[in-house]
Short mmCIF file of C-alpha atoms in Angstrom, two decimals:
data_model
loop_
_atom_site.label_atom_id
_atom_site.label_comp_id
_atom_site.label_asym_id
_atom_site.label_seq_id
_atom_site.Cartn_x
_atom_site.Cartn_y
_atom_site.Cartn_z
CA UNK A 12 0.02 0.03 0.06
CA UNK A 13 1.33 3.39 -0.96
CA UNK A 14 0.86 6.39 1.20
CA UNK A 15 0.98 9.70 -0.06
CA UNK A 16 1.03 12.65 2.68
CA UNK A 17 -0.66 15.79 1.92
CA UNK A 18 0.67 18.35 4.32
CA UNK A 19 -1.13 21.52 5.27
CA UNK A 20 1.22 24.34 6.19
CA UNK A 21 0.46 27.20 8.56
CA UNK A 22 -0.35 30.77 7.66
CA UNK A 23 0.94 32.27 4.28
CA UNK A 24 3.09 34.51 6.04
CA UNK A 25 5.68 31.41 6.33
CA UNK A 26 7.96 31.12 3.34
CA UNK A 27 9.76 28.31 4.06
CA UNK A 28 10.17 25.90 1.21
CA UNK A 29 10.39 22.14 1.25
CA UNK A 30 13.91 21.52 2.37
CA UNK A 31 12.98 23.82 5.39
CA UNK A 32 9.74 22.01 6.08
CA UNK A 33 11.68 18.54 6.25
CA UNK A 34 14.17 19.88 8.64
CA UNK A 35 11.57 21.15 11.07
CA UNK A 36 8.79 18.69 10.83
CA UNK A 37 8.79 15.54 12.54
CA UNK A 38 5.14 13.88 11.10
CA UNK A 39 2.87 11.97 13.38
CA UNK A 40 0.69 9.47 11.54
CA UNK A 41 -2.78 9.17 12.16
CA UNK A 42 -2.91 5.57 11.05
CA UNK A 43 -0.30 3.05 11.66
CA UNK A 44 -0.34 1.87 8.12
CA UNK A 45 3.34 0.82 8.05
CA UNK A 46 5.71 0.51 10.64
CA UNK A 47 8.62 1.86 8.69
CA UNK A 48 6.61 5.07 7.73
CA UNK A 49 5.76 5.92 11.27
CA UNK A 50 6.67 9.61 12.30
CA UNK A 51 5.77 11.57 15.06
CA UNK A 52 4.45 15.20 14.83
CA UNK A 53 5.11 18.00 17.33
CA UNK A 54 3.38 20.63 15.09
CA UNK A 55 -0.44 20.63 15.53
CA UNK A 56 -0.98 21.73 11.94
CA UNK A 57 -0.37 17.98 11.03
CA UNK A 58 -4.00 17.71 12.40
CA UNK A 59 -4.68 18.94 8.81
CA UNK A 60 -2.79 16.29 7.23
CA UNK A 61 -4.88 14.17 4.87
CA UNK A 62 -3.56 10.52 4.12
CA UNK A 63 -4.61 9.72 0.87
CA UNK A 64 -4.39 5.81 0.84
CA UNK A 65 -4.07 3.72 -2.58
CA UNK A 66 -4.67 0.15 -2.53
CA UNK A 67 -2.24 -1.19 -5.28
CA UNK A 68 -5.01 -3.79 -6.26
CA UNK A 69 -7.80 -1.12 -6.71
CA UNK A 70 -7.39 1.93 -9.14
CA UNK A 71 -9.39 4.80 -7.10
CA UNK A 72 -7.88 6.11 -4.05
CA UNK A 73 -10.15 5.53 -1.10
CA UNK A 74 -10.34 8.47 1.42
CA UNK A 75 -12.67 6.47 3.84
CA UNK A 76 -10.28 6.00 6.84
CA UNK A 77 -10.04 10.09 6.84
CA UNK A 78 -13.73 10.74 6.73
CA UNK A 79 -14.44 8.48 9.92
CA UNK A 80 -17.36 10.12 11.96
CA UNK A 81 -15.13 11.28 14.76
CA UNK A 82 -12.84 13.31 12.26
CA UNK A 83 -13.27 17.03 12.54
CA UNK A 84 -12.02 17.52 9.05
CA UNK A 85 -14.76 16.61 7.08
CA UNK A 86 -15.14 20.15 5.69
CA UNK A 87 -12.07 20.19 3.81
CA UNK A 88 -12.53 19.93 0.18
CA UNK A 89 -10.86 17.01 -1.21
CA UNK A 90 -7.28 17.61 -2.43
CA UNK A 91 -7.18 15.86 -5.68
CA UNK A 92 -3.51 15.58 -6.32
CA UNK A 93 -1.77 12.74 -4.48
CA UNK A 94 1.77 13.88 -5.18
CA UNK A 95 3.60 14.17 -2.07
CA UNK A 96 5.82 17.14 -3.11
CA UNK A 97 2.74 19.18 -3.46
CA UNK A 98 1.49 21.10 -0.05
CA UNK A 99 -0.91 24.20 0.28
CA UNK A 100 -1.17 27.05 2.59
CA UNK A 101 -4.20 26.30 4.39
CA UNK A 102 -5.28 28.96 7.06
CA UNK A 103 -8.20 30.41 5.02
CA UNK A 104 -10.37 27.29 5.09
CA UNK A 105 -9.36 26.59 8.59
CA UNK A 106 -10.88 29.87 10.00
CA UNK A 107 -13.93 29.44 7.55
CA UNK A 108 -14.85 26.29 9.16
CA UNK A 109 -14.62 27.38 12.60
CA UNK A 110 -17.31 30.25 12.00
CA UNK A 111 -19.78 27.89 10.23
CA UNK A 112 -22.95 27.57 12.28
CA UNK A 113 -24.36 24.72 10.33
CA UNK A 114 -24.68 21.29 12.04
CA UNK A 115 -22.63 19.25 9.55
CA UNK A 116 -19.65 20.20 11.68
CA UNK A 117 -19.21 19.18 15.27
CA UNK A 118 -16.56 21.57 16.87
CA UNK A 119 -13.59 20.23 19.08
CA UNK A 120 -13.43 22.45 21.95
CA UNK A 121 -10.16 24.08 23.08
CA UNK A 122 -8.03 22.59 25.78
CA UNK A 123 -8.23 22.84 29.47
CA UNK A 124 -5.61 25.29 31.16
CA UNK A 125 -2.05 24.68 30.05
CA UNK A 126 -3.14 21.67 27.72
CA UNK A 127 -4.13 22.21 24.15
CA UNK A 128 -6.42 19.83 22.18
CA UNK A 129 -4.90 18.53 19.39
CA UNK A 130 -7.90 18.65 17.16
CA UNK A 131 -9.45 21.88 18.36
CA UNK A 132 -9.27 24.61 15.56
CA UNK A 133 -9.22 27.43 18.19
CA UNK A 134 -6.13 25.71 19.45
CA UNK A 135 -4.49 25.12 16.13
CA UNK A 136 -4.99 28.84 15.27
CA UNK A 137 -3.76 30.14 18.80
CA UNK A 138 -0.40 28.07 18.36
CA UNK A 139 0.26 30.23 15.19
CA UNK A 140 1.13 33.42 17.61
CA UNK A 141 4.42 34.39 17.37
CA UNK A 142 6.78 34.76 20.33
CA UNK A 143 10.22 36.68 20.75
CA UNK A 144 12.72 33.92 21.24
CA UNK A 145 16.42 33.61 21.88
CA UNK A 146 18.61 30.83 20.74
CA UNK A 147 20.91 29.35 23.38
CA UNK A 148 22.77 27.23 21.01
CA UNK A 149 23.63 26.93 17.46
CA UNK A 150 21.57 25.51 14.88
CA UNK A 151 23.94 24.21 12.28
CA UNK A 152 23.27 24.56 8.71
CA UNK A 153 19.85 26.41 9.23
CA UNK A 154 21.18 29.86 8.31
CA UNK A 155 18.82 30.39 5.57
CA UNK A 156 15.84 30.79 7.95
CA UNK A 157 17.44 33.78 9.42
CA UNK A 158 16.86 36.12 6.39
CA UNK A 159 18.84 39.14 8.05
CA UNK A 160 22.12 37.28 8.37
CA UNK A 161 23.96 35.34 5.54
CA UNK A 162 25.87 32.57 7.63
CA UNK A 163 25.36 28.83 7.18
CA UNK A 164 24.57 28.34 10.74
CA UNK A 165 22.28 30.27 12.93
CA UNK A 166 24.83 31.30 15.99
CA UNK A 167 23.99 31.43 19.59
CA UNK A 168 21.83 34.16 21.13
CA UNK A 169 20.13 35.10 17.86
CA UNK A 170 16.82 37.02 18.35
CA UNK A 171 13.90 35.33 16.19
CA UNK A 172 10.08 35.29 16.19
CA UNK A 173 8.81 31.73 16.36
CA UNK A 174 5.31 30.51 16.16
CA UNK A 175 4.29 28.91 19.71
CA UNK A 176 4.03 25.42 18.25
CA UNK A 177 7.61 25.44 17.29
CA UNK A 178 8.83 27.08 20.42
CA UNK A 179 6.81 24.51 22.58
CA UNK A 180 8.57 21.93 21.00
CA UNK A 181 11.87 23.18 21.12
CA UNK A 182 11.87 24.30 24.53
CA UNK A 183 13.56 22.32 27.29
CA UNK A 184 13.89 22.94 30.73
CA UNK A 185 17.62 22.64 30.98
CA UNK A 186 17.32 25.70 28.24
CA UNK A 187 19.91 24.15 26.04
CA UNK A 188 18.08 25.13 22.75
CA UNK A 189 15.79 28.13 23.16
CA UNK A 190 14.60 30.88 25.42
CA UNK A 191 11.18 32.65 25.30
CA UNK A 192 10.63 35.88 26.35
CA UNK A 193 7.07 37.11 27.43
CA UNK A 194 5.10 39.11 24.80
CA UNK A 195 4.52 42.52 26.11
CA UNK A 196 0.92 41.96 26.73
CA UNK A 197 1.89 39.65 29.52
CA UNK A 198 4.51 41.90 30.88
CA UNK A 199 4.68 44.00 34.14
CA UNK A 200 3.44 47.22 32.46
CA UNK A 201 0.21 45.77 30.78
CA UNK A 202 -0.65 43.51 33.95
CA UNK A 203 -0.88 46.81 36.01
CA UNK A 204 -3.41 48.04 33.72
CA UNK A 205 -5.45 44.68 33.52
CA UNK A 206 -5.42 45.14 37.33
CA UNK A 207 -6.73 48.56 37.27
CA UNK A 208 -9.34 48.09 34.86
CA UNK A 209 -10.00 45.31 32.85
CA UNK A 210 -13.12 46.61 30.77
CA UNK A 211 -11.27 49.43 28.98
CA UNK A 212 -8.95 47.00 27.16
CA UNK A 213 -9.45 45.95 23.40
CA UNK A 214 -8.79 42.50 23.87
CA UNK A 215 -9.16 41.39 20.32
CA UNK A 216 -6.21 43.69 19.36
CA UNK A 217 -4.08 42.25 22.26
CA UNK A 218 -3.99 39.21 20.13
CA UNK A 219 -7.03 37.54 19.71
CA UNK A 220 -6.23 34.48 21.92
CA UNK A 221 -5.35 36.57 24.93
CA UNK A 222 -6.42 33.79 27.50
CA UNK A 223 -5.44 31.03 25.34
CA UNK A 224 -1.78 32.19 24.62
CA UNK A 225 -1.53 33.44 28.37
CA UNK A 226 -2.27 29.81 29.29
CA UNK A 227 0.48 28.63 26.84
CA UNK A 228 2.93 30.88 28.36
CA UNK A 229 3.03 29.25 31.60
CA UNK A 230 4.94 26.48 29.94
CA UNK A 231 7.96 28.64 29.59
CA UNK A 232 8.80 28.62 33.27
CA UNK A 233 9.06 32.38 33.86
CA UNK A 234 9.43 33.54 37.24
CA UNK A 235 6.40 35.70 36.73
CA UNK A 236 4.25 32.53 35.89
CA UNK A 237 1.91 32.99 39.15
CA UNK A 238 1.38 36.58 38.62
CA UNK A 239 0.32 35.88 34.94
CA UNK A 240 -1.89 33.26 36.05
CA UNK A 241 -3.70 35.63 38.51
CA UNK A 242 -3.82 38.39 35.94
CA UNK A 243 -5.68 36.27 33.34
CA UNK A 244 -8.23 35.03 35.97
CA UNK A 245 -8.98 38.54 37.43
CA UNK A 246 -9.29 39.88 33.83
CA UNK A 247 -11.78 37.18 32.90
CA UNK A 248 -13.72 37.90 36.17
CA UNK A 249 -13.63 41.70 35.58
CA UNK A 250 -14.98 41.51 31.99
CA UNK A 251 -17.43 38.82 32.78
CA UNK A 252 -20.26 41.24 33.85
CA UNK A 253 -20.05 43.31 30.53
CA UNK A 254 -20.09 40.15 28.43
CA UNK A 255 -22.88 38.70 30.31
CA UNK A 256 -25.06 41.98 30.24
CA UNK A 257 -24.43 42.63 26.31
CA UNK A 258 -24.99 38.95 25.44
CA UNK A 259 -28.54 38.77 27.36
CA UNK A 260 -29.67 42.03 26.21
CA UNK A 261 -28.94 42.67 22.51
CA UNK A 262 -32.03 41.01 20.84
CA UNK A 263 -32.18 41.57 17.07
CA UNK A 264 -29.50 44.09 16.94
CA UNK A 265 -26.13 44.55 15.35
CA UNK A 266 -23.63 43.05 17.78
CA UNK A 267 -20.43 43.86 15.95
CA UNK A 268 -19.92 46.81 18.13
CA UNK A 269 -20.12 44.89 21.13
CA UNK A 270 -18.19 42.01 20.26
CA UNK A 271 -15.28 43.63 18.40
CA UNK A 272 -13.42 44.33 21.71
CA UNK A 273 -13.47 40.65 22.98
CA UNK A 274 -11.13 38.01 23.11
CA UNK A 275 -12.01 34.72 21.22
CA UNK A 276 -12.95 33.10 24.55
CA UNK A 277 -15.36 35.84 25.49
CA UNK A 278 -16.75 35.70 21.70
CA UNK A 279 -17.81 32.08 22.11
CA UNK A 280 -19.35 33.13 25.54
CA UNK A 281 -21.09 35.85 23.92
CA UNK A 282 -22.43 33.52 21.32
CA UNK A 283 -23.99 30.81 23.61
CA UNK A 284 -25.47 33.43 25.76
CA UNK A 285 -27.09 35.08 22.38
CA UNK A 286 -28.33 31.71 21.69
CA UNK A 287 -30.11 31.33 25.02
CA UNK A 288 -31.66 34.51 24.66
CA UNK A 289 -32.91 33.99 20.75
CA UNK A 290 -34.29 30.65 21.85
CA UNK A 291 -36.26 32.10 24.63
CA UNK A 292 -37.45 35.05 22.44
CA UNK A 293 -38.33 33.04 19.58
CA UNK A 294 -40.28 30.70 21.82
CA UNK A 295 -42.24 33.60 23.39
CA UNK A 296 -43.27 34.92 20.17
CA UNK A 297 -44.26 31.47 19.15
CA UNK A 298 -42.14 30.89 16.55
CA UNK A 299 -40.74 27.86 18.20
CA UNK A 300 -43.53 25.79 16.86
CA UNK A 301 -43.34 26.80 13.14
CA UNK A 302 -41.90 24.71 10.74
CA UNK A 303 -38.82 26.10 8.78
CA UNK A 304 -36.55 24.68 6.44
CA UNK A 305 -33.40 23.88 7.84
CA UNK A 306 -30.19 25.75 6.78
CA UNK A 307 -28.53 22.92 5.31
CA UNK A 308 -31.49 22.17 2.84
CA UNK A 309 -31.48 25.81 1.90
CA UNK A 310 -27.88 25.89 0.96
CA UNK A 311 -27.98 22.74 -1.01
CA UNK A 312 -30.81 24.41 -3.07
CA UNK A 313 -28.94 27.36 -3.55
CA UNK A 314 -25.88 25.58 -4.64
CA UNK A 315 -27.73 23.54 -7.04
CA UNK A 316 -29.27 26.46 -8.73
CA UNK A 317 -25.72 27.96 -9.17
CA UNK A 318 -24.51 24.89 -10.50
CA UNK A 319 -27.34 24.88 -13.34
CA UNK A 320 -26.77 28.62 -14.39
CA UNK A 321 -23.33 28.90 -15.90
CA UNK B 8 -32.75 22.24 26.77
CA UNK B 9 -35.11 24.17 24.26
CA UNK B 10 -37.93 26.55 25.67
CA UNK B 11 -40.31 24.28 23.69
CA UNK B 12 -38.99 21.36 25.88
CA UNK B 13 -39.92 23.37 29.08
CA UNK B 14 -43.45 24.00 27.74
CA UNK B 15 -43.97 20.30 27.10
CA UNK B 16 -43.27 19.64 30.53
CA UNK B 17 -45.47 22.70 31.73
CA UNK B 18 -48.38 21.22 30.01
CA UNK B 19 -48.78 18.38 32.59
CA UNK B 20 -49.87 20.97 35.10
CA UNK B 21 -53.63 20.48 36.07
CA UNK B 22 -56.30 23.07 35.17
CA UNK B 23 -60.03 23.43 35.76
CA UNK B 24 -62.39 23.44 32.90
CA UNK B 25 -66.06 23.33 32.34
CA UNK B 26 -66.83 21.15 29.41
CA UNK B 27 -70.18 21.20 27.21
CA UNK B 28 -70.17 17.52 26.22
CA UNK B 29 -70.46 14.63 28.27
CA UNK B 30 -68.21 11.38 28.46
CA UNK B 31 -67.36 8.75 30.95
CA UNK B 32 -64.29 8.38 32.95
CA UNK B 33 -61.09 7.83 30.71
CA UNK B 34 -58.52 5.72 31.77
CA UNK B 35 -55.13 6.99 30.55
CA UNK B 36 -51.48 5.99 31.35
CA UNK B 37 -50.93 8.80 33.33
CA UNK B 38 -54.06 8.85 35.51
CA UNK B 39 -57.75 8.73 35.16
CA UNK B 40 -59.52 11.95 34.09
CA UNK B 41 -62.95 11.96 35.94
CA UNK B 42 -66.29 11.68 34.07
CA UNK B 43 -67.11 14.90 31.90
CA UNK B 44 -70.53 16.43 32.60
CA UNK B 45 -71.57 19.62 30.68
CA UNK B 46 -71.34 22.71 33.27
CA UNK B 47 -69.49 20.87 35.74
CA UNK B 48 -65.99 21.90 36.41
CA UNK B 49 -63.47 19.17 36.14
CA UNK B 50 -59.64 19.14 36.61
CA UNK B 51 -57.56 18.13 33.72
CA UNK B 52 -54.02 18.48 32.37
CA UNK B 53 -53.30 21.37 30.17
CA UNK B 54 -52.67 19.89 26.99
CA UNK B 55 -56.20 18.10 26.83
CA UNK B 56 -57.67 21.67 27.97
CA UNK B 57 -55.91 23.32 25.30
CA UNK B 58 -56.97 20.88 22.80
CA UNK B 59 -60.67 20.69 24.02
CA UNK B 60 -60.57 24.54 23.80
CA UNK B 61 -59.41 24.66 20.33
CA UNK B 62 -62.13 22.24 19.41
CA UNK B 63 -64.67 24.45 21.44
CA UNK B 64 -65.61 21.71 23.57
CA UNK B 65 -64.80 23.29 27.00
CA UNK B 66 -64.27 26.64 28.64
CA UNK B 67 -60.90 27.25 30.68
CA UNK B 68 -61.26 28.60 34.16
CA UNK B 69 -58.01 30.83 34.73
CA UNK B 70 -56.18 29.32 37.82
CA UNK B 71 -56.40 31.30 41.19
CA UNK B 72 -52.98 33.25 40.86
CA UNK B 73 -53.98 34.36 37.39
CA UNK B 74 -55.57 37.61 38.79
CA UNK B 75 -54.49 41.08 38.56
CA UNK B 76 -54.48 41.87 42.15
CA UNK B 77 -52.50 38.84 43.43
CA UNK B 78 -50.12 39.24 40.74
CA UNK B 79 -49.37 42.83 41.47
CA UNK B 80 -48.76 41.87 45.33
CA UNK B 81 -46.50 39.01 43.78
CA UNK B 82 -44.55 41.77 41.89
CA UNK B 83 -44.25 44.24 44.64
CA UNK B 84 -43.05 41.57 46.96
CA UNK B 85 -40.66 40.57 44.06
CA UNK B 86 -39.34 43.92 43.80
CA UNK B 87 -38.67 44.59 47.63
CA UNK B 88 -36.87 41.16 48.35
CA UNK B 89 -33.32 40.50 47.13
CA UNK B 90 -33.83 36.71 47.13
CA UNK B 91 -36.22 34.93 45.06
CA UNK B 92 -39.81 34.67 46.10
CA UNK B 93 -41.76 31.76 46.13
CA UNK B 94 -43.79 31.49 42.55
CA UNK B 95 -47.59 31.24 42.06
CA UNK B 96 -46.85 28.23 40.12
CA UNK B 97 -43.52 26.51 39.19
CA UNK B 98 -44.40 27.22 35.20
CA UNK B 99 -45.90 30.51 35.47
CA UNK B 100 -44.29 31.93 32.36
CA UNK B 101 -45.35 29.02 30.40
CA UNK B 102 -48.79 28.62 31.71
CA UNK B 103 -49.20 32.23 31.18
CA UNK B 104 -48.35 32.13 27.44
CA UNK B 105 -50.52 28.94 26.71
CA UNK B 106 -53.59 30.20 28.27
CA UNK B 107 -53.28 33.78 27.12
CA UNK B 108 -52.46 32.53 23.58
CA UNK B 109 -55.52 29.96 23.24
CA UNK B 110 -58.10 31.09 25.88
CA UNK B 111 -57.84 34.86 26.31
CA UNK B 112 -61.66 35.18 26.01
CA UNK B 113 -62.00 33.21 29.24
CA UNK B 114 -59.67 35.26 31.09
CA UNK B 115 -60.65 38.47 32.17
CA UNK B 116 -58.20 41.38 31.73
CA UNK B 117 -55.72 39.42 29.68
CA UNK B 118 -53.24 42.25 28.69
CA UNK B 119 -52.55 43.40 32.14
CA UNK B 120 -51.92 39.95 33.49
CA UNK B 121 -49.31 39.36 30.56
CA UNK B 122 -47.75 42.62 31.29
CA UNK B 123 -47.45 41.81 35.14
CA UNK B 124 -45.97 38.31 34.64
CA UNK B 125 -43.64 39.77 32.04
CA UNK B 126 -42.66 42.55 35.03
CA UNK B 127 -42.19 39.60 37.49
CA UNK B 128 -40.04 37.43 34.94
CA UNK B 129 -37.85 40.43 34.20
CA UNK B 130 -37.21 41.37 37.98
CA UNK B 131 -36.50 37.50 38.66
CA UNK B 132 -34.03 37.14 35.44
CA UNK B 133 -32.31 40.56 36.90
CA UNK B 134 -32.12 39.02 40.01
CA UNK B 135 -30.40 35.85 38.75
CA UNK B 136 -27.89 37.67 36.57
CA UNK B 137 -26.60 39.66 39.49
CA UNK B 138 -26.29 36.51 41.62
CA UNK B 139 -24.59 34.94 38.65
CA UNK B 140 -22.05 37.84 38.22
CA UNK B 141 -21.34 37.77 42.07
CA UNK B 142 -21.00 34.01 42.18
CA UNK B 143 -18.34 34.32 39.27
CA UNK B 144 -16.73 37.42 40.68
CA UNK B 145 -15.99 36.14 44.25
CA UNK B 146 -15.00 32.67 42.70
CA UNK B 147 -17.33 30.63 44.86
CA UNK B 148 -17.61 26.74 44.56
CA UNK B 149 -21.31 26.70 44.89
CA UNK B 150 -24.35 28.61 45.49
CA UNK B 151 -28.08 28.04 46.59
CA UNK B 152 -30.77 29.39 45.02
CA UNK B 153 -34.20 28.86 45.96
CA UNK B 154 -37.60 29.26 44.33
CA UNK B 155 -36.20 29.37 40.81
CA UNK B 156 -38.38 27.88 37.75
CA UNK B 157 -37.10 25.81 35.14
CA UNK B 158 -37.76 28.21 32.46
CA UNK B 159 -35.61 30.83 34.18
CA UNK B 160 -32.62 28.10 34.72
CA UNK B 161 -32.98 27.51 31.05
CA UNK B 162 -32.17 30.70 29.77
CA UNK B 163 -29.20 31.10 31.59
CA UNK B 164 -27.88 27.62 31.79
CA UNK B 165 -25.74 27.50 28.59
CA UNK B 166 -24.10 30.74 29.12
CA UNK B 167 -23.46 30.10 33.03
CA UNK B 168 -22.18 26.73 32.55
CA UNK B 169 -19.81 27.82 29.58
CA UNK B 170 -18.40 30.73 31.65
CA UNK B 171 -17.83 28.35 34.62
CA UNK B 172 -15.68 26.17 32.28
CA UNK B 173 -13.56 29.04 31.33
CA UNK B 174 -13.15 29.93 35.00
CA UNK B 175 -12.26 26.28 35.58
CA UNK B 176 -9.38 26.44 32.84
CA UNK B 177 -8.17 29.57 34.11
CA UNK B 178 -7.92 28.34 37.60
CA UNK B 179 -6.14 25.33 36.77
CA UNK B 180 -3.28 27.54 35.76
CA UNK B 181 -2.73 28.67 39.25
CA UNK B 182 -2.01 25.00 40.44
CA UNK B 183 0.17 23.73 37.63
CA UNK B 184 1.35 20.30 37.44
CA UNK B 185 -1.88 18.44 37.89
#
């Protein structure tokens, strides 16, 4: 049986070519297809790996093992080319999937505290945030990654911006490889702002995943860890009242002004509050007992019409 | 839980009707429903009362609490107290909606009753939100709320549970190494 890997990379900003990817990535296989082809992956981006399995006896490729019931990646359009040298940059569909409200997709929730859920789209997007890091040892023959210098190796004490998934994978307690600095939102200055009044801050601008990234920063053994954790908690508590009030009282209005200063975690809370409110109001008006066409059926019908008309 | 499911549960409550037909005792799985004689009041579940009313076979008698003065007293009491006062019926919101939609001709001063019940509901929901906010901001482990009805719990359940989940996630950061 041949196995072709179609690898989906992270945001289009990463301009690494194939050689660099193979240097960095260690792939974890979803299915134990062949013992010699087992790799392990640190990158959560490989949650988007689609494995196209060719049975040598049959002529058509089968995607059955990927599209099992538990797979959250049913929404991906099928990548028709099985060539293992082709990979595409796939951040667009990931965020689109996250925002879909139809019932054809069961979302996996983000992980608890310092853990991440491997299959959660929120956590995958979160792990793309860049962190300022400093290398503690030489990275031989990886000089092509550092655009500013022309050396063949990356020397010690170079400051680089690496995404979270890479920093987590390379970080070790003995600090032989990497040391991570806190982004400025989690440092002393901003922490006092949050302690003073959490409601004035635009958390969406501070990184849309303020709470998630903050929880992940606790992995890096900074001496300020307890204060960071405490600030995260107090900020959430301070902003909770406003989120609750705005979500429970905005019926049939344009909520974009209310939502734009919220972090992603708070946005999810806002949506669930809205759902409760809308459910109750529609019941009270008597719309709950009226039969309406499902949104899936409506979309299907729309798509059919556009197929017919050229 | 949907509001429609709560309404379904509310339809089990008993209400008094005055039928205009006669029928012997009927034996249902949930219980027996007494013999129906025209002009004599009988207690039936709300689902049956609404069905008979739609077929114009009965007249619904409003429950004792569905009265303007009583509801005004309840509303004033609710506004004075900080805690939740005992409700006239555990399904007051649903019964109001159902009876006033289908049987408003049998209920005197239907509009005022609707307004009063809505006022009571708004006051209680405001108290519920206040207590949820103090629950979260003081990081309590558990709280006890008496005299809440299922419909009120239902509107806030999703939001409160999600926010408590978020709190749990953030609190687990404080104790690392679990």
